[in-house]
Amino acid sequence: MVDTPTTPEPAGQVSDAVRGNWVDHLAPAATRPYLRLSRADRPIGTWLLLLPCWMALLLAMLSDGQYSWFDLWIAVGCAIGAFVMRGAGCTWNDITDRDFDAQVERTRSRPIPSGQVSAKQAAVWLVVQALIGLCVLLTFNTSAILLGVLSLVPVAVYPFAKRFTWWPQVFLGIAFNWGALLAWTAHTGSLGWPAVVLYLAGIAWTLFYDTIYAHQDTEDDALIGVKSTARLFAEKTPQWLQGFLIATVSLMALAVVLACLDRSPLSLVVALAGPWAMGWHMQWQMRKLDTEDNHLLMMLFRANRDTGFIPLLFFAAACFL
């Protein structure tokens, strides 16, 4: 039998990175450790940060019926901000967690514990990304700018949450869905109840997908004393996930109703189909779930990009009705 030749993995590749990603194969070698710090080789986090922004923007447009070219910039600005601020948040997380990461199989190949960059170099990269995010934020109205600055508080706290609470996923949800508040405010000029309820729906959704994600590390987390909802729920995880699913769909549906009070009945029905269809996609994840299969857990976690795109399609369609 002739052995089939295999392509060696790129030097420094992080263990849970998407295989064949552009960072490991196309980016200049000197930039790769920094792009890995930003999780550019694992884009799912950027999508999960961005999608609540776009949901809120579309609901704001549904709410007041106002559409402008500046809304296009809000959408693009949120995309740029999601990329750089997710990168900044991940860099901060890796700086604070570098000792923990060195003890966990899945994370010990990250740039700091593997020696690709120092904590000081990572801190400089953190500042660069934050400044880019600030430049985007300053193009929005004053209320949105203030919300953007305030978002730094949960971002700063999150990496420490797993050290003092079994519910660090709540802190992640608070940080990751902040864009829903910001994007709504960037469009309307002030915060509204639909955005707040959508924000709560996003937190429930984060509890759903990040509990799935956290099950990959339960054994290592138990050894080093790191807390998570995955460890807390253990064999009861499916029941808890079902509850988060119901909360996500119910709260998002309420946000749609509040945003569409002055819309046509057809527009309301189409928009409400968004959370309904999203719920079915989350239910599909529930049917596939096996908390002992790490490969499947990662696949399901990444599938939440599609979960979040589903309501966007319905919200966009409702804007034309």
Short mmCIF file of C-alpha atoms in Angstrom, two decimals:
data_model
loop_
_atom_site.label_atom_id
_atom_site.label_comp_id
_atom_site.label_asym_id
_atom_site.label_seq_id
_atom_site.Cartn_x
_atom_site.Cartn_y
_atom_site.Cartn_z
CA MET A 1 0.00 0.00 0.00
CA VAL A 2 1.28 3.46 -0.92
CA ASP A 3 0.94 6.08 1.79
CA THR A 4 -1.03 9.13 0.77
CA PRO A 5 1.10 12.25 1.27
CA THR A 6 -0.31 14.75 3.70
CA THR A 7 0.22 18.49 3.84
CA PRO A 8 1.91 19.52 7.09
CA GLU A 9 0.02 21.91 9.34
CA PRO A 10 1.33 25.50 9.23
CA ALA A 11 3.72 26.40 12.04
CA GLY A 12 1.95 27.96 15.01
CA GLN A 13 -1.54 26.92 13.94
CA VAL A 14 -4.00 26.96 16.84
CA SER A 15 -5.60 23.58 17.50
CA ASP A 16 -9.22 24.68 17.11
CA ALA A 17 -8.66 26.99 14.13
CA VAL A 18 -10.60 26.39 10.94
CA ARG A 19 -8.43 24.20 8.72
CA GLY A 20 -7.26 25.92 5.57
CA ASN A 21 -8.03 29.39 7.00
CA TRP A 22 -6.55 32.45 5.34
CA VAL A 23 -4.43 33.46 8.34
CA ASP A 24 -2.37 30.26 8.36
CA HIS A 25 -1.97 30.08 4.59
CA LEU A 26 -2.13 33.61 3.13
CA ALA A 27 -1.27 36.19 5.80
CA PRO A 28 2.37 37.39 6.05
CA ALA A 29 4.21 35.23 8.56
CA ALA A 30 4.99 38.16 10.89
CA THR A 31 1.31 39.02 11.26
CA ARG A 32 0.02 35.52 11.93
CA PRO A 33 0.53 35.41 15.72
CA TYR A 34 -1.37 38.69 16.10
CA LEU A 35 -4.19 37.64 13.79
CA ARG A 36 -4.42 34.38 15.76
CA LEU A 37 -4.69 36.45 18.95
CA SER A 38 -7.64 38.22 17.31
CA ARG A 39 -9.17 34.85 16.34
CA ALA A 40 -9.12 35.87 12.67
CA ASP A 41 -8.49 32.19 11.96
CA ARG A 42 -11.73 31.38 13.83
CA PRO A 43 -14.30 33.86 12.40
CA ILE A 44 -17.38 32.46 14.15
CA GLY A 45 -16.91 34.81 17.11
CA THR A 46 -16.96 37.86 14.85
CA TRP A 47 -20.24 36.67 13.33
CA LEU A 48 -21.78 36.08 16.75
CA LEU A 49 -20.79 39.60 17.79
CA LEU A 50 -22.00 41.17 14.54
CA LEU A 51 -25.35 39.44 14.02
CA PRO A 52 -27.12 41.07 17.02
CA CYS A 53 -26.00 44.45 15.63
CA TRP A 54 -27.59 43.78 12.25
CA MET A 55 -30.74 42.36 13.86
CA ALA A 56 -31.17 45.52 15.92
CA LEU A 57 -30.49 47.78 12.94
CA LEU A 58 -33.19 46.06 10.88
CA LEU A 59 -35.66 46.16 13.78
CA ALA A 60 -34.94 49.88 14.22
CA MET A 61 -35.67 50.42 10.53
CA LEU A 62 -38.88 48.42 10.89
CA SER A 63 -39.83 50.46 13.94
CA ASP A 64 -39.56 53.96 12.47
CA GLY A 65 -39.82 53.15 8.76
CA GLN A 66 -36.77 55.31 8.06
CA TYR A 67 -34.08 54.04 5.69
CA SER A 68 -30.99 56.04 4.67
CA TRP A 69 -27.53 55.62 3.24
CA PHE A 70 -26.16 56.16 6.73
CA ASP A 71 -27.81 52.87 7.71
CA LEU A 72 -25.50 51.19 5.22
CA TRP A 73 -22.54 52.76 7.01
CA ILE A 74 -23.94 51.61 10.37
CA ALA A 75 -24.03 48.05 9.00
CA VAL A 76 -20.48 48.31 7.60
CA GLY A 77 -19.20 50.12 10.68
CA CYS A 78 -20.65 47.40 12.90
CA ALA A 79 -18.87 44.79 10.79
CA ILE A 80 -15.53 46.56 11.13
CA GLY A 81 -16.15 47.15 14.82
CA ALA A 82 -17.16 43.54 15.41
CA PHE A 83 -13.93 42.32 13.82
CA VAL A 84 -11.54 44.61 15.68
CA MET A 85 -13.36 44.68 19.02
CA ARG A 86 -13.83 40.92 19.03
CA GLY A 87 -10.10 40.78 18.32
CA ALA A 88 -9.36 43.20 21.14
CA GLY A 89 -11.58 41.24 23.53
CA CYS A 90 -9.95 37.94 22.60
CA THR A 91 -6.50 39.47 23.00
CA TRP A 92 -7.46 40.73 26.47
CA ASN A 93 -8.89 37.30 27.27
CA ASP A 94 -5.66 35.58 26.21
CA ILE A 95 -3.53 37.99 28.24
CA THR A 96 -5.53 37.38 31.42
CA ASP A 97 -5.95 33.62 30.80
CA ARG A 98 -2.44 32.81 29.64
CA ASP A 99 -1.68 30.62 32.66
CA PHE A 100 -5.00 28.76 32.40
CA ASP A 101 -4.64 28.34 28.63
CA ALA A 102 -1.27 26.65 29.10
CA GLN A 103 -3.00 23.93 31.14
CA VAL A 104 -5.88 23.17 28.75
CA GLU A 105 -5.31 20.88 25.76
CA ARG A 106 -7.47 22.89 23.37
CA THR A 107 -5.94 26.29 24.23
CA ARG A 108 -2.26 25.65 24.95
CA SER A 109 -1.44 26.23 21.25
CA ARG A 110 -2.70 29.84 21.42
CA PRO A 111 -0.07 32.49 20.65
CA ILE A 112 0.83 33.54 24.22
CA PRO A 113 1.10 30.14 25.97
CA SER A 114 2.84 28.68 22.91
CA GLY A 115 5.42 31.49 22.94
CA GLN A 116 4.56 33.08 19.59
CA VAL A 117 4.05 36.49 21.22
CA SER A 118 4.71 37.92 24.68
CA ALA A 119 2.03 39.37 26.93
CA LYS A 120 3.57 42.84 26.36
CA GLN A 121 3.35 42.49 22.58
CA ALA A 122 -0.23 41.29 22.92
CA ALA A 123 -1.07 44.38 25.03
CA VAL A 124 0.24 46.68 22.29
CA TRP A 125 -1.87 44.80 19.72
CA LEU A 126 -4.88 45.18 22.02
CA VAL A 127 -4.48 48.97 22.04
CA VAL A 128 -4.12 49.12 18.23
CA GLN A 129 -7.38 47.20 17.72
CA ALA A 130 -9.24 49.28 20.31
CA LEU A 131 -8.16 52.51 18.61
CA ILE A 132 -9.48 51.28 15.26
CA GLY A 133 -12.79 50.46 16.95
CA LEU A 134 -12.86 53.92 18.51
CA CYS A 135 -12.41 55.56 15.10
CA VAL A 136 -15.50 53.72 13.83
CA LEU A 137 -17.50 54.48 16.96
CA LEU A 138 -16.84 58.22 16.66
CA THR A 139 -18.77 58.31 13.37
CA PHE A 140 -22.02 57.50 15.23
CA ASN A 141 -24.23 59.79 17.30
CA THR A 142 -23.37 60.80 20.86
CA SER A 143 -25.71 58.30 22.53
CA ALA A 144 -24.24 55.42 20.53
CA ILE A 145 -20.71 56.58 21.36
CA LEU A 146 -21.50 56.58 25.08
CA LEU A 147 -22.95 53.09 24.81
CA GLY A 148 -19.85 51.95 22.96
CA VAL A 149 -17.57 53.28 25.68
CA LEU A 150 -19.74 51.65 28.36
CA SER A 151 -19.41 48.29 26.59
CA LEU A 152 -15.79 48.14 27.69
CA VAL A 153 -16.92 47.32 31.24
CA PRO A 154 -18.40 43.84 30.54
CA VAL A 155 -15.59 43.15 28.05
CA ALA A 156 -13.02 43.85 30.77
CA VAL A 157 -14.85 41.76 33.39
CA TYR A 158 -15.67 38.67 31.29
CA PRO A 159 -12.26 36.88 31.40
CA PHE A 160 -12.41 36.88 35.21
CA ALA A 161 -16.01 35.66 35.48
CA LYS A 162 -15.16 31.97 35.28
CA ARG A 163 -13.05 32.40 38.40
CA PHE A 164 -15.90 33.55 40.64
CA THR A 165 -19.19 32.32 39.12
CA TRP A 166 -20.63 29.19 37.52
CA TRP A 167 -22.34 31.50 35.01
CA PRO A 168 -19.52 33.15 33.01
CA GLN A 169 -21.65 32.67 29.89
CA VAL A 170 -23.99 35.36 31.22
CA PHE A 171 -21.10 37.83 31.26
CA LEU A 172 -20.16 36.77 27.73
CA GLY A 173 -23.77 37.34 26.65
CA ILE A 174 -23.80 40.80 28.22
CA ALA A 175 -20.66 41.72 26.29
CA PHE A 176 -21.35 39.93 23.00
CA ASN A 177 -24.85 41.31 22.47
CA TRP A 178 -24.12 44.92 23.41
CA GLY A 179 -24.08 45.75 19.71
CA ALA A 180 -27.86 45.32 19.64
CA LEU A 181 -28.19 48.33 21.94
CA LEU A 182 -25.57 50.30 20.03
CA ALA A 183 -26.85 49.66 16.50
CA TRP A 184 -30.44 50.53 17.45
CA THR A 185 -29.24 53.76 19.04
CA ALA A 186 -26.99 54.59 16.09
CA HIS A 187 -30.08 54.50 13.85
CA THR A 188 -32.72 56.05 16.10
CA GLY A 189 -30.65 58.34 18.33
CA SER A 190 -31.94 56.84 21.56
CA LEU A 191 -32.38 53.47 23.20
CA GLY A 192 -35.76 51.74 22.88
CA TRP A 193 -37.54 48.79 24.47
CA PRO A 194 -37.34 46.59 21.35
CA ALA A 195 -33.55 46.85 21.49
CA VAL A 196 -33.47 46.03 25.20
CA VAL A 197 -35.67 42.95 24.73
CA LEU A 198 -33.62 41.85 21.71
CA TYR A 199 -30.52 42.25 23.87
CA LEU A 200 -32.01 39.90 26.47
CA ALA A 201 -32.86 37.43 23.70
CA GLY A 202 -29.24 37.59 22.58
CA ILE A 203 -28.02 36.81 26.09
CA ALA A 204 -30.26 33.72 26.18
CA TRP A 205 -28.91 32.69 22.77
CA THR A 206 -25.32 33.13 24.01
CA LEU A 207 -26.09 30.89 26.99
CA PHE A 208 -27.30 28.31 24.48
CA TYR A 209 -24.34 28.27 22.11
CA ASP A 210 -21.56 28.94 24.60
CA THR A 211 -22.71 26.17 26.93
CA ILE A 212 -22.37 23.84 23.94
CA TYR A 213 -18.91 25.28 23.29
CA ALA A 214 -17.83 25.00 26.94
CA HIS A 215 -18.54 21.26 27.05
CA GLN A 216 -15.30 20.74 25.08
CA ASP A 217 -13.25 21.74 28.13
CA THR A 218 -15.16 20.33 31.09
CA GLU A 219 -12.46 17.84 32.11
CA ASP A 220 -9.59 20.33 31.93
CA ASP A 221 -11.73 23.04 33.56
CA ALA A 222 -12.48 20.74 36.49
CA LEU A 223 -8.77 20.01 36.98
CA ILE A 224 -7.75 23.68 37.08
CA GLY A 225 -10.84 24.95 38.91
CA VAL A 226 -12.46 26.98 36.10
CA LYS A 227 -16.24 27.31 36.30
CA SER A 228 -18.78 27.17 33.45
CA THR A 229 -22.42 26.44 32.79
CA ALA A 230 -21.30 23.23 31.07
CA ARG A 231 -19.81 21.97 34.31
CA LEU A 232 -22.76 23.29 36.32
CA PHE A 233 -25.46 21.66 34.16
CA ALA A 234 -23.54 18.42 33.44
CA GLU A 235 -26.03 15.70 32.36
CA LYS A 236 -28.92 18.17 32.65
CA THR A 237 -27.50 20.31 29.85
CA PRO A 238 -30.22 19.36 27.29
CA GLN A 239 -32.99 20.57 29.63
CA TRP A 240 -31.21 23.86 30.25
CA LEU A 241 -30.52 24.35 26.54
CA GLN A 242 -34.19 23.81 25.81
CA GLY A 243 -35.00 26.56 28.29
CA PHE A 244 -32.52 28.94 26.67
CA LEU A 245 -34.01 28.10 23.27
CA ILE A 246 -37.52 28.99 24.46
CA ALA A 247 -36.27 32.20 26.09
CA THR A 248 -34.40 33.24 22.93
CA VAL A 249 -37.37 32.72 20.64
CA SER A 250 -39.92 34.24 23.03
CA LEU A 251 -37.89 37.35 23.79
CA MET A 252 -36.98 37.92 20.15
CA ALA A 253 -40.63 37.56 19.16
CA LEU A 254 -41.56 40.15 21.79
CA ALA A 255 -38.88 42.50 20.44
CA VAL A 256 -40.36 42.08 16.95
CA VAL A 257 -43.88 42.86 18.17
CA LEU A 258 -42.68 45.98 20.00
CA ALA A 259 -40.76 47.16 16.94
CA CYS A 260 -43.58 46.48 14.47
CA LEU A 261 -46.51 48.09 16.29
CA ASP A 262 -47.01 50.55 13.43
CA ARG A 263 -46.24 48.14 10.60
CA SER A 264 -48.69 46.27 8.41
CA PRO A 265 -49.99 42.90 9.65
CA LEU A 266 -48.11 41.17 6.83
CA SER A 267 -44.85 42.85 7.81
CA LEU A 268 -45.36 41.77 11.43
CA VAL A 269 -46.09 38.16 10.45
CA VAL A 270 -43.02 37.94 8.20
CA ALA A 271 -40.78 39.46 10.90
CA LEU A 272 -42.18 37.05 13.52
CA ALA A 273 -41.31 34.13 11.27
CA GLY A 274 -37.66 35.04 11.93
CA PRO A 275 -37.44 33.94 15.59
CA TRP A 276 -39.74 31.01 14.82
CA ALA A 277 -37.37 29.70 12.12
CA MET A 278 -34.37 30.46 14.32
CA GLY A 279 -35.90 28.29 17.01
CA TRP A 280 -36.19 25.35 14.62
CA HIS A 281 -32.51 25.67 13.75
CA MET A 282 -31.64 25.65 17.47
CA GLN A 283 -33.88 22.60 17.87
CA TRP A 284 -31.90 20.86 15.12
CA GLN A 285 -28.76 21.50 17.19
CA MET A 286 -30.50 19.95 20.19
CA ARG A 287 -31.28 16.78 18.22
CA LYS A 288 -27.64 16.46 17.13
CA LEU A 289 -26.12 17.24 20.54
CA ASP A 290 -23.66 14.80 22.09
CA THR A 291 -21.68 16.43 24.90
CA GLU A 292 -18.98 13.74 24.71
CA ASP A 293 -18.13 14.44 21.04
CA ASN A 294 -15.83 17.48 20.90
CA HIS A 295 -15.75 17.58 17.10
CA LEU A 296 -19.55 17.69 17.00
CA LEU A 297 -19.68 20.31 19.76
CA MET A 298 -17.43 22.62 17.74
CA MET A 299 -19.49 22.00 14.60
CA LEU A 300 -22.72 22.88 16.42
CA PHE A 301 -21.17 25.98 17.97
CA ARG A 302 -20.05 27.22 14.56
CA ALA A 303 -23.52 26.45 13.13
CA ASN A 304 -24.86 29.36 15.17
CA ARG A 305 -23.68 31.73 12.48
CA ASP A 306 -26.47 30.31 10.33
CA THR A 307 -28.82 30.40 13.34
CA GLY A 308 -28.33 34.15 13.58
CA PHE A 309 -28.62 34.78 9.85
CA ILE A 310 -32.10 33.22 9.73
CA PRO A 311 -34.03 36.03 11.51
CA LEU A 312 -32.01 38.62 9.59
CA LEU A 313 -33.48 37.37 6.31
CA PHE A 314 -37.03 37.66 7.62
CA PHE A 315 -36.44 41.10 9.19
CA ALA A 316 -35.00 42.36 5.91
CA ALA A 317 -37.98 41.02 3.95
CA ALA A 318 -40.41 42.61 6.42
CA CYS A 319 -38.85 46.04 5.74
CA PHE A 320 -40.34 45.95 2.22
CA LEU A 321 -43.88 45.08 3.34
#
